[in-house]
XYZ file of C-alpha atoms in Angstrom:
381
model
C 5.126 26.109 17.246
C 3.069 23.734 14.869
C 4.503 21.022 13.324
C 5.546 20.932 9.721
C 3.810 17.493 8.772
C 0.478 18.684 10.485
C 0.261 22.368 10.255
C -3.521 22.031 11.320
C -2.649 20.271 14.921
C -1.554 22.069 17.899
C 1.693 21.425 20.205
C -0.129 18.807 22.239
C -1.301 16.894 19.032
C 2.206 17.191 17.478
C 3.400 15.254 20.593
C 0.632 12.444 19.713
C 1.581 12.600 16.180
C 5.435 11.904 16.421
C 4.606 9.285 19.036
C 2.095 7.778 16.813
C 4.451 7.862 13.842
C 7.106 6.338 15.669
C 5.133 3.690 16.772
C 3.761 2.898 13.321
C 7.431 2.864 12.046
C 8.606 0.589 14.770
C 5.591 -1.652 14.016
C 6.637 -2.313 10.439
C 10.184 -2.473 11.198
C 9.747 -4.863 13.875
C 7.556 -7.131 11.586
C 10.043 -6.878 8.732
C 12.874 -7.629 11.287
C 11.537 -10.273 13.406
C 8.876 -12.151 11.661
C 10.219 -12.256 7.740
C 13.684 -13.393 9.004
C 15.101 -14.240 12.570
C 18.850 -12.912 12.147
C 19.963 -9.692 11.255
C 23.250 -9.904 9.297
C 25.815 -6.635 9.910
C 25.866 -6.255 6.001
C 21.995 -6.227 5.532
C 20.974 -3.952 2.890
C 17.977 -1.760 3.610
C 15.290 -0.855 0.905
C 14.322 2.966 1.412
C 11.157 4.139 -0.441
C 13.156 7.374 -1.707
C 15.771 5.344 -2.983
C 13.830 2.731 -5.188
C 14.874 4.266 -8.474
C 18.661 4.038 -7.766
C 18.130 0.220 -6.616
C 16.299 -0.288 -9.841
C 19.068 1.191 -12.179
C 21.709 -1.113 -9.999
C 19.935 -4.311 -9.820
C 17.211 -4.520 -12.515
C 19.209 -6.263 -15.334
C 16.711 -5.127 -18.002
C 17.100 -1.494 -16.902
C 21.099 -2.105 -16.619
C 21.211 -3.405 -20.179
C 18.753 -0.782 -21.247
C 17.853 -3.008 -24.487
C 14.420 -4.598 -23.076
C 12.121 -4.733 -26.139
C 8.622 -3.227 -25.712
C 7.087 -6.583 -25.936
C 9.236 -7.705 -23.153
C 8.346 -4.677 -20.988
C 4.785 -5.723 -21.381
C 5.094 -9.179 -20.251
C 6.801 -7.987 -17.230
C 3.616 -5.719 -16.179
C 1.351 -8.604 -17.278
C 3.341 -11.318 -15.047
C 3.122 -8.787 -12.109
C -0.326 -8.006 -12.565
C -1.391 -11.408 -12.915
C 0.259 -12.609 -9.634
C -1.603 -9.859 -7.911
C -5.065 -10.759 -9.347
C -4.137 -14.337 -7.903
C -3.489 -12.991 -4.494
C -6.609 -10.776 -4.592
C -8.739 -13.701 -5.841
C -7.419 -15.858 -2.803
C -8.549 -12.694 -0.237
C -11.803 -12.906 -1.847
C -12.293 -16.494 -1.661
C -11.335 -16.259 2.002
C -14.003 -13.654 2.630
C -16.356 -15.653 1.306
C -15.380 -18.607 3.136
C -15.717 -16.483 6.483
C -18.713 -14.653 5.370
C -20.593 -12.836 8.605
C -17.567 -13.136 10.673
C -15.280 -10.730 11.981
C -12.556 -11.998 9.442
C -14.692 -10.991 6.321
C -14.122 -7.281 6.642
C -10.206 -7.839 7.152
C -10.097 -10.151 4.210
C -12.113 -7.914 1.896
C -9.843 -4.870 2.974
C -6.946 -6.976 2.089
C -8.387 -7.993 -1.496
C -9.102 -4.116 -1.881
C -5.511 -3.388 -1.204
C -4.254 -5.489 -3.993
C -7.080 -4.767 -6.365
C -5.954 -1.122 -6.356
C -2.529 -2.121 -7.584
C -4.273 -4.389 -10.113
C -5.983 -1.576 -11.441
C -3.059 0.629 -11.688
C -1.111 -2.197 -13.304
C -3.676 -2.696 -15.813
C -4.046 0.989 -16.724
C -0.431 0.936 -17.547
C -0.795 -2.376 -19.767
C -3.929 -0.681 -21.598
C -1.719 2.364 -22.243
C 1.336 0.485 -23.500
C -0.711 -1.501 -25.585
C -1.499 1.931 -27.373
C 2.066 2.922 -27.677
C 4.241 2.177 -30.982
C 7.514 3.212 -30.007
C 10.223 1.380 -27.939
C 10.532 2.871 -24.619
C 13.456 5.005 -23.314
C 15.820 4.043 -20.551
C 14.244 6.916 -18.646
C 10.798 5.973 -19.525
C 11.697 2.111 -18.373
C 12.921 3.635 -15.292
C 10.032 5.747 -14.594
C 7.795 2.745 -15.283
C 9.489 0.374 -12.874
C 9.773 2.960 -10.014
C 5.925 3.522 -10.069
C 5.523 -0.185 -9.925
C 8.046 -0.830 -7.060
C 6.356 2.034 -5.291
C 3.387 0.272 -5.499
C 4.515 -2.875 -4.345
C 6.506 -1.715 -1.493
C 3.272 0.387 -0.368
C 1.345 -2.874 -0.218
C 4.012 -4.859 1.571
C 4.133 -2.155 4.325
C 0.431 -2.206 4.671
C 0.383 -5.945 5.028
C 3.356 -5.889 7.103
C 1.010 -3.567 9.667
C -1.840 -6.415 9.297
C 0.605 -9.064 10.415
C 1.274 -7.427 13.503
C -2.086 -6.820 14.343
C -2.964 -10.271 13.588
C -0.279 -11.486 15.668
C -1.670 -9.666 18.759
C -5.072 -10.867 17.869
C -3.788 -14.363 18.066
C -2.003 -13.787 21.458
C -5.573 -12.706 22.829
C -7.311 -15.730 21.577
C -4.815 -17.990 23.100
C -5.270 -16.003 26.396
C -9.133 -16.269 26.085
C -8.787 -20.194 25.228
C -6.566 -20.965 28.040
C -8.981 -18.820 30.688
C -11.785 -20.534 29.190
C -10.009 -23.934 29.764
C -9.315 -23.139 33.402
C -13.025 -22.052 33.908
C -14.370 -25.244 32.476
C -12.112 -27.079 34.977
C -13.401 -25.140 37.897
C -17.003 -25.572 36.439
C -17.441 -22.103 35.575
C -17.735 -22.651 31.879
C -19.512 -25.051 29.656
C -17.777 -27.362 26.866
C -19.502 -25.441 24.262
C -17.648 -21.993 25.507
C -14.524 -23.912 25.403
C -15.218 -25.000 21.992
C -16.366 -21.547 21.029
C -12.831 -20.208 22.229
C -10.819 -22.787 20.316
C -12.780 -21.905 16.849
C -11.835 -18.249 17.542
C -8.215 -19.061 18.009
C -8.110 -21.197 14.996
C -9.722 -18.525 12.864
C -7.217 -15.849 14.277
C -4.437 -18.291 13.364
C -5.438 -18.916 9.816
C -6.009 -15.049 9.280
C -2.512 -14.543 10.459
C -1.195 -17.246 8.150
C -2.869 -15.775 5.137
C -1.248 -12.264 6.049
C 2.224 -13.688 6.422
C 1.713 -15.773 3.117
C 0.732 -12.100 1.361
C 3.577 -10.449 3.197
C 6.076 -12.854 1.689
C 4.760 -12.863 -1.749
C 4.952 -9.328 -1.686
C 8.569 -9.159 -0.161
C 9.573 -11.644 -2.829
C 8.128 -9.272 -5.871
C 9.714 -6.436 -4.455
C 13.021 -7.900 -4.191
C 13.050 -9.661 -7.504
C 12.299 -6.339 -9.352
C 15.329 -4.828 -7.561
C 17.419 -7.919 -8.241
C 18.057 -8.639 -4.495
C 18.102 -11.721 -2.908
C 15.044 -13.052 -0.480
C 17.662 -14.620 1.705
C 17.482 -12.372 5.210
C 20.013 -10.136 4.021
C 17.686 -7.427 2.992
C 15.457 -5.155 5.016
C 12.390 -3.174 3.580
C 11.778 -0.049 5.026
C 8.623 2.149 5.927
C 7.197 4.901 3.649
C 7.640 8.637 4.828
C 5.093 10.327 6.106
C 2.860 12.030 3.525
C 3.492 15.552 2.720
C 0.196 17.363 3.251
C 1.776 20.613 2.029
C 2.407 19.145 -1.560
C -0.812 17.723 -1.538
C -2.396 21.166 -0.770
C -0.264 22.867 -3.396
C -1.146 20.859 -6.410
C -2.472 23.162 -9.175
C -4.961 21.121 -10.857
C -5.619 23.336 -13.936
C -1.722 23.753 -14.922
C -1.019 20.221 -13.804
C -3.952 19.295 -16.114
C -2.381 20.754 -19.042
C 0.790 18.957 -18.502
C -0.552 15.785 -17.934
C -2.815 16.126 -21.171
C 0.282 17.183 -23.481
C 2.194 14.228 -21.848
C -0.658 11.591 -22.577
C 0.544 8.864 -25.037
C -2.659 8.810 -27.075
C -2.825 12.731 -27.441
C 0.892 12.703 -28.419
C 0.148 9.764 -30.911
C -2.573 11.941 -32.548
C -0.795 15.273 -32.702
C 2.314 13.501 -34.146
C 0.447 11.662 -36.818
C 0.382 13.185 -40.460
C -2.480 14.540 -41.967
C -2.207 15.539 -46.010
C -5.739 15.672 -47.096
C -8.548 17.830 -46.117
C -10.278 14.851 -44.982
C -7.500 13.742 -42.887
C -6.758 17.051 -41.370
C -10.405 17.093 -39.917
C -10.098 13.404 -39.207
C -6.816 14.466 -36.986
C -8.820 17.126 -35.262
C -11.489 14.911 -34.199
C -9.397 12.557 -33.108
C -7.345 14.818 -31.078
C -10.508 16.471 -29.521
C -11.303 13.099 -28.328
C -7.982 12.015 -27.039
C -7.504 15.397 -25.206
C -11.037 14.897 -23.791
C -10.229 11.182 -22.427
C -6.867 12.523 -21.078
C -8.766 15.234 -19.238
C -11.171 12.601 -17.450
C -8.805 10.404 -16.480
C -6.731 13.228 -15.109
C -9.539 14.370 -13.331
C -10.207 10.904 -11.693
C -6.671 10.560 -10.393
C -7.297 14.266 -8.944
C -10.363 13.011 -7.207
C -8.751 10.180 -5.863
C -6.019 12.285 -4.279
C -8.444 14.565 -2.550
C -10.329 11.585 -1.319
C -7.391 9.820 -0.089
C -6.533 13.214 1.982
C -10.120 13.622 3.274
C -9.775 9.647 4.780
C -6.033 10.615 6.084
C -7.383 13.571 8.098
C -10.331 11.314 9.474
C -7.577 8.702 10.440
C -5.676 11.284 12.198
C -8.550 12.647 14.221
C -9.613 8.623 14.885
C -5.867 7.832 16.031
C -5.865 10.796 18.631
C -9.015 9.157 19.987
C -7.362 5.770 20.176
C -4.408 7.285 22.065
C -6.383 8.453 24.704
C -8.064 5.275 24.999
C -4.847 3.412 25.035
C -3.688 5.603 27.915
C -6.628 4.305 29.730
C -6.107 0.949 28.851
C -2.657 1.129 30.631
C -3.597 2.984 33.582
C -6.509 0.167 34.408
C -3.779 -2.544 33.811
C -1.407 -0.667 36.349
C -4.461 -0.596 38.764
C -5.076 -4.632 38.362
C -8.517 -3.886 36.672
C -7.900 -6.033 33.655
C -7.294 -9.722 32.832
C -4.718 -10.861 30.481
C -7.120 -11.467 27.730
C -8.858 -8.012 28.060
C -5.619 -6.322 28.007
C -4.227 -7.962 25.175
C -7.383 -7.564 23.351
C -7.289 -3.914 24.050
C -3.831 -3.684 22.573
C -5.066 -5.521 19.706
C -7.612 -2.797 19.204
C -4.801 0.135 19.419
C -2.453 -1.625 16.991
C -5.663 -2.192 14.822
C -6.043 1.706 14.888
C -2.325 2.074 14.029
C -2.687 -0.246 10.991
C -5.534 1.839 9.888
C -3.863 4.982 10.378
C -0.933 3.955 8.484
C -3.063 2.339 5.592
C -4.520 5.867 5.186
C -1.177 7.487 5.296
C 0.184 5.030 2.554
C -2.840 5.195 0.571
C -2.449 9.317 0.537
C 1.079 8.598 -0.543
C -0.075 6.200 -3.190
C -2.380 8.839 -4.425
C 0.047 11.549 -4.662
C 2.644 9.557 -6.358
C -0.118 8.622 -9.095
C -0.867 12.273 -9.551
C 2.683 13.077 -10.038
C 3.238 10.207 -12.474
C 0.075 11.384 -14.408
C 1.507 14.944 -14.801
C 4.769 13.344 -16.160
C 2.714 11.086 -18.287
C 3.632 8.052 -16.711
C 0.515 7.055 -15.013
C -1.207 5.461 -18.099
C 1.686 5.641 -20.797
C 4.486 3.589 -19.450
């Protein structure tokens, strides 16, 4: 019988997928529970992705009071966007600093994750600048929920990066210790020892950067939810993407809903026009607003389809990585690998898990953006 989440996979692949999902979930929960805070209290509160809206209503004072002014709401988004821009700039700086090294691609990927969130927040701000009415409690809640989803998504991706980086540090440490022993035995040069030391320093710096980004994203999410960052709260993982829902989207029907809910279109349609010239001007403005809304929604739809393709590619890549990991374990049991080689192999497997998790969460984010756009929240709140 085929799996519900992966109807295109057979039974054997379903088993692999379930194993992968458990592994990814364990990775993120482990980093949240063991790296960010050392002790686990019995009364610990857990943040679940599907419960963000309720947590916002319970903990965000602005939503609880339901009297946020329009300008105050804009400032909240501006502050959050500027924070993410600063973090993105730091990742770009590190990418340039470590240009032509293996760390460069990782830093650039990290910057891209943050950049995607900056883009979404920027679009929201642009749309809010076009608004003239005070947001309702429902609309405020939609807006904050979308932002919280975005931050939680980024945090989980960063948590996976931290886990991979920790394993790479372990591998670099083992390599460095092995190289020192070889040098003592006359089997390695001082230059080789120095190179191993440099690699270890580089990996430690990368881990430190990831940990910093993870802590900042964690703080941002908890602040939005009105929760303390004191070790009493755990952040859960994101659910698996629903491919059935992705395949079931009705672009033409959803496009009409999105256009009708677009703030610019609504503003034009609700504007008054008394004279003939005003009526003609309003008609032209509506055509332009509808055209812009349709183009924006098409871009969101295309992003969803791209994310789906990338996710399916990540699924296939991970199947291959699972087989490689099984081979790695067999070689270790047979004594065919050094500790360094084994740790490096584990790091590669964890990197594949992180890549798969990133593709999964990117598809979730794309689907959420699509749903918010249909509702009119993507670029109107």
